[in-house]
């Protein structure tokens, strides 16, 4: 039980630090309406978030100019708000992706080289 709780706590902390990148990555090359985006993130073990987290985050990303939002009416169904990346969002995703990959490389180095410095 302790081990599972520890992993869950780790996932929460990891999500907090990577949510912007997660949302931008999920929207890369496509538009998704909020519930579809939420369902996608909930299918992935370490990116599962709640509606209460997603929608305020999308609003902030929209205010930051990295995400567009537009209402789309299809047939007689209720209109849905679709989200997509702006050019600024695409650029931010590149920067965040580079930093993420650097961080993963640094962690891999540390995990592979415990103990005294090996530089």
PDB file of C-alpha atoms in Angstrom:
ATOM      1  CA  UNK A   1       0.000   0.000   0.000  1.00  0.00           C
ATOM      2  CA  UNK A   2       2.834   2.398   0.868  1.00  0.00           C
ATOM      3  CA  UNK A   3       4.434   1.820  -2.529  1.00  0.00           C
ATOM      4  CA  UNK A   4       1.203   2.583  -4.434  1.00  0.00           C
ATOM      5  CA  UNK A   5       0.602   5.741  -2.383  1.00  0.00           C
ATOM      6  CA  UNK A   6       4.147   6.901  -3.069  1.00  0.00           C
ATOM      7  CA  UNK A   7       3.703   6.408  -6.829  1.00  0.00           C
ATOM      8  CA  UNK A   8       0.402   8.293  -6.752  1.00  0.00           C
ATOM      9  CA  UNK A   9       2.031  11.201  -4.910  1.00  0.00           C
ATOM     10  CA  UNK A  10       4.855  11.227  -7.458  1.00  0.00           C
ATOM     11  CA  UNK A  11       2.337  11.317 -10.326  1.00  0.00           C
ATOM     12  CA  UNK A  12       0.545  14.301  -8.757  1.00  0.00           C
ATOM     13  CA  UNK A  13       3.788  16.255  -8.387  1.00  0.00           C
ATOM     14  CA  UNK A  14       4.932  15.341 -11.894  1.00  0.00           C
ATOM     15  CA  UNK A  15       1.594  16.470 -13.364  1.00  0.00           C
ATOM     16  CA  UNK A  16       1.789  19.802 -11.543  1.00  0.00           C
ATOM     17  CA  UNK A  17       5.098  20.578 -13.194  1.00  0.00           C
ATOM     18  CA  UNK A  18       4.186  19.382 -16.663  1.00  0.00           C
ATOM     19  CA  UNK A  19       0.515  20.256 -17.209  1.00  0.00           C
ATOM     20  CA  UNK A  20       1.173  23.069 -19.683  1.00  0.00           C
ATOM     21  CA  UNK A  21       3.339  20.777 -21.791  1.00  0.00           C
ATOM     22  CA  UNK A  22       0.822  17.918 -21.504  1.00  0.00           C
ATOM     23  CA  UNK A  23      -2.036  20.086 -22.802  1.00  0.00           C
ATOM     24  CA  UNK A  24       0.044  21.609 -25.595  1.00  0.00           C
ATOM     25  CA  UNK A  25       1.321  18.173 -26.644  1.00  0.00           C
ATOM     26  CA  UNK A  26      -2.205  16.740 -26.655  1.00  0.00           C
ATOM     27  CA  UNK A  27      -3.337  19.572 -28.964  1.00  0.00           C
ATOM     28  CA  UNK A  28      -0.350  19.396 -31.308  1.00  0.00           C
ATOM     29  CA  UNK A  29      -1.594  19.088 -34.876  1.00  0.00           C
ATOM     30  CA  UNK A  30      -5.273  18.849 -33.938  1.00  0.00           C
ATOM     31  CA  UNK A  31      -8.278  20.526 -32.383  1.00  0.00           C
ATOM     32  CA  UNK A  32     -10.115  18.848 -29.535  1.00  0.00           C
ATOM     33  CA  UNK A  33     -13.165  19.823 -27.574  1.00  0.00           C
ATOM     34  CA  UNK A  34     -12.796  19.874 -23.819  1.00  0.00           C
ATOM     35  CA  UNK A  35     -14.363  16.515 -22.995  1.00  0.00           C
ATOM     36  CA  UNK A  36     -12.392  14.733 -25.746  1.00  0.00           C
ATOM     37  CA  UNK A  37      -9.183  16.266 -24.376  1.00  0.00           C
ATOM     38  CA  UNK A  38     -10.124  15.230 -20.837  1.00  0.00           C
ATOM     39  CA  UNK A  39     -10.879  11.663 -21.976  1.00  0.00           C
ATOM     40  CA  UNK A  40      -7.542  11.450 -23.790  1.00  0.00           C
ATOM     41  CA  UNK A  41      -5.618  12.590 -20.727  1.00  0.00           C
ATOM     42  CA  UNK A  42      -7.538  10.248 -18.441  1.00  0.00           C
ATOM     43  CA  UNK A  43      -6.578   7.258 -20.608  1.00  0.00           C
ATOM     44  CA  UNK A  44      -2.913   7.876 -19.828  1.00  0.00           C
ATOM     45  CA  UNK A  45      -1.790   6.846 -16.361  1.00  0.00           C
ATOM     46  CA  UNK A  46       0.377   9.839 -15.505  1.00  0.00           C
ATOM     47  CA  UNK A  47      -1.698  12.563 -17.193  1.00  0.00           C
ATOM     48  CA  UNK A  48      -5.148  11.852 -15.730  1.00  0.00           C
ATOM     49  CA  UNK A  49      -6.673  15.093 -14.451  1.00  0.00           C
ATOM     50  CA  UNK A  50     -10.167  16.233 -13.514  1.00  0.00           C
ATOM     51  CA  UNK A  51     -12.524  18.659 -15.237  1.00  0.00           C
ATOM     52  CA  UNK A  52     -11.907  21.049 -12.362  1.00  0.00           C
ATOM     53  CA  UNK A  53      -8.235  21.136 -13.305  1.00  0.00           C
ATOM     54  CA  UNK A  54      -8.591  21.085 -17.095  1.00  0.00           C
ATOM     55  CA  UNK A  55     -10.946  23.976 -17.791  1.00  0.00           C
ATOM     56  CA  UNK A  56      -9.207  26.610 -15.651  1.00  0.00           C
ATOM     57  CA  UNK A  57      -5.911  25.509 -17.216  1.00  0.00           C
ATOM     58  CA  UNK A  58      -7.347  25.870 -20.730  1.00  0.00           C
ATOM     59  CA  UNK A  59      -8.655  29.338 -19.828  1.00  0.00           C
ATOM     60  CA  UNK A  60      -5.210  30.368 -18.580  1.00  0.00           C
ATOM     61  CA  UNK A  61      -3.485  28.978 -21.680  1.00  0.00           C
ATOM     62  CA  UNK A  62      -5.985  30.904 -23.823  1.00  0.00           C
ATOM     63  CA  UNK A  63      -5.242  34.121 -21.906  1.00  0.00           C
ATOM     64  CA  UNK A  64      -1.513  33.422 -22.345  1.00  0.00           C
ATOM     65  CA  UNK A  65      -2.078  33.295 -26.106  1.00  0.00           C
ATOM     66  CA  UNK A  66      -0.869  29.729 -26.612  1.00  0.00           C
ATOM     67  CA  UNK A  67      -4.282  28.124 -27.170  1.00  0.00           C
ATOM     68  CA  UNK A  68      -7.208  29.168 -29.364  1.00  0.00           C
ATOM     69  CA  UNK A  69     -10.794  28.307 -28.506  1.00  0.00           C
ATOM     70  CA  UNK A  70     -13.769  28.412 -30.837  1.00  0.00           C
ATOM     71  CA  UNK A  71     -17.329  27.199 -30.613  1.00  0.00           C
ATOM     72  CA  UNK A  72     -18.382  24.700 -33.292  1.00  0.00           C
ATOM     73  CA  UNK A  73     -21.989  23.700 -33.999  1.00  0.00           C
ATOM     74  CA  UNK A  74     -22.475  20.334 -35.683  1.00  0.00           C
ATOM     75  CA  UNK A  75     -26.003  19.443 -36.680  1.00  0.00           C
ATOM     76  CA  UNK A  76     -28.518  19.737 -33.878  1.00  0.00           C
ATOM     77  CA  UNK A  77     -26.093  18.767 -31.124  1.00  0.00           C
ATOM     78  CA  UNK A  78     -25.019  21.323 -28.567  1.00  0.00           C
ATOM     79  CA  UNK A  79     -22.097  23.460 -29.727  1.00  0.00           C
ATOM     80  CA  UNK A  80     -18.683  22.372 -28.467  1.00  0.00           C
ATOM     81  CA  UNK A  81     -15.696  24.531 -27.687  1.00  0.00           C
ATOM     82  CA  UNK A  82     -12.677  23.270 -29.625  1.00  0.00           C
ATOM     83  CA  UNK A  83      -9.149  24.065 -28.533  1.00  0.00           C
ATOM     84  CA  UNK A  84      -6.050  24.235 -30.743  1.00  0.00           C
ATOM     85  CA  UNK A  85      -2.534  25.629 -30.571  1.00  0.00           C
ATOM     86  CA  UNK A  86      -1.664  29.112 -31.708  1.00  0.00           C
ATOM     87  CA  UNK A  87       1.702  29.707 -33.396  1.00  0.00           C
ATOM     88  CA  UNK A  88       2.910  30.890 -29.962  1.00  0.00           C
ATOM     89  CA  UNK A  89       1.645  27.633 -28.466  1.00  0.00           C
ATOM     90  CA  UNK A  90       3.542  25.614 -31.040  1.00  0.00           C
ATOM     91  CA  UNK A  91       6.716  27.564 -30.238  1.00  0.00           C
ATOM     92  CA  UNK A  92       6.183  27.134 -26.496  1.00  0.00           C
ATOM     93  CA  UNK A  93       5.693  23.385 -26.965  1.00  0.00           C
ATOM     94  CA  UNK A  94       9.053  23.180 -28.743  1.00  0.00           C
ATOM     95  CA  UNK A  95      10.780  24.973 -25.853  1.00  0.00           C
ATOM     96  CA  UNK A  96       9.047  22.860 -23.201  1.00  0.00           C
ATOM     97  CA  UNK A  97       9.776  19.660 -25.118  1.00  0.00           C
ATOM     98  CA  UNK A  98      13.475  20.540 -25.335  1.00  0.00           C
ATOM     99  CA  UNK A  99      13.600  21.247 -21.582  1.00  0.00           C
ATOM    100  CA  UNK A 100      11.682  18.015 -20.829  1.00  0.00           C
ATOM    101  CA  UNK A 101      14.091  15.949 -22.908  1.00  0.00           C
ATOM    102  CA  UNK A 102      17.097  17.627 -21.268  1.00  0.00           C
ATOM    103  CA  UNK A 103      15.633  16.897 -17.851  1.00  0.00           C
ATOM    104  CA  UNK A 104      15.044  13.236 -18.758  1.00  0.00           C
ATOM    105  CA  UNK A 105      18.646  12.948 -20.039  1.00  0.00           C
ATOM    106  CA  UNK A 106      19.968  14.496 -16.843  1.00  0.00           C
ATOM    107  CA  UNK A 107      17.916  12.099 -14.709  1.00  0.00           C
ATOM    108  CA  UNK A 108      19.025   9.120 -16.810  1.00  0.00           C
ATOM    109  CA  UNK A 109      22.629  10.174 -16.289  1.00  0.00           C
ATOM    110  CA  UNK A 110      22.160  10.419 -12.532  1.00  0.00           C
ATOM    111  CA  UNK A 111      20.370   7.071 -12.365  1.00  0.00           C
ATOM    112  CA  UNK A 112      23.103   5.378 -14.407  1.00  0.00           C
ATOM    113  CA  UNK A 113      25.951   7.034 -12.493  1.00  0.00           C
ATOM    114  CA  UNK A 114      25.236   6.945  -8.764  1.00  0.00           C
ATOM    115  CA  UNK A 115      27.897   7.828  -6.283  1.00  0.00           C
ATOM    116  CA  UNK A 116      30.876  10.142  -6.748  1.00  0.00           C
ATOM    117  CA  UNK A 117      31.001  12.429  -9.762  1.00  0.00           C
ATOM    118  CA  UNK A 118      32.002  10.719 -12.993  1.00  0.00           C
ATOM    119  CA  UNK A 119      32.547  13.762 -15.193  1.00  0.00           C
TER     120      UNK A 119
END
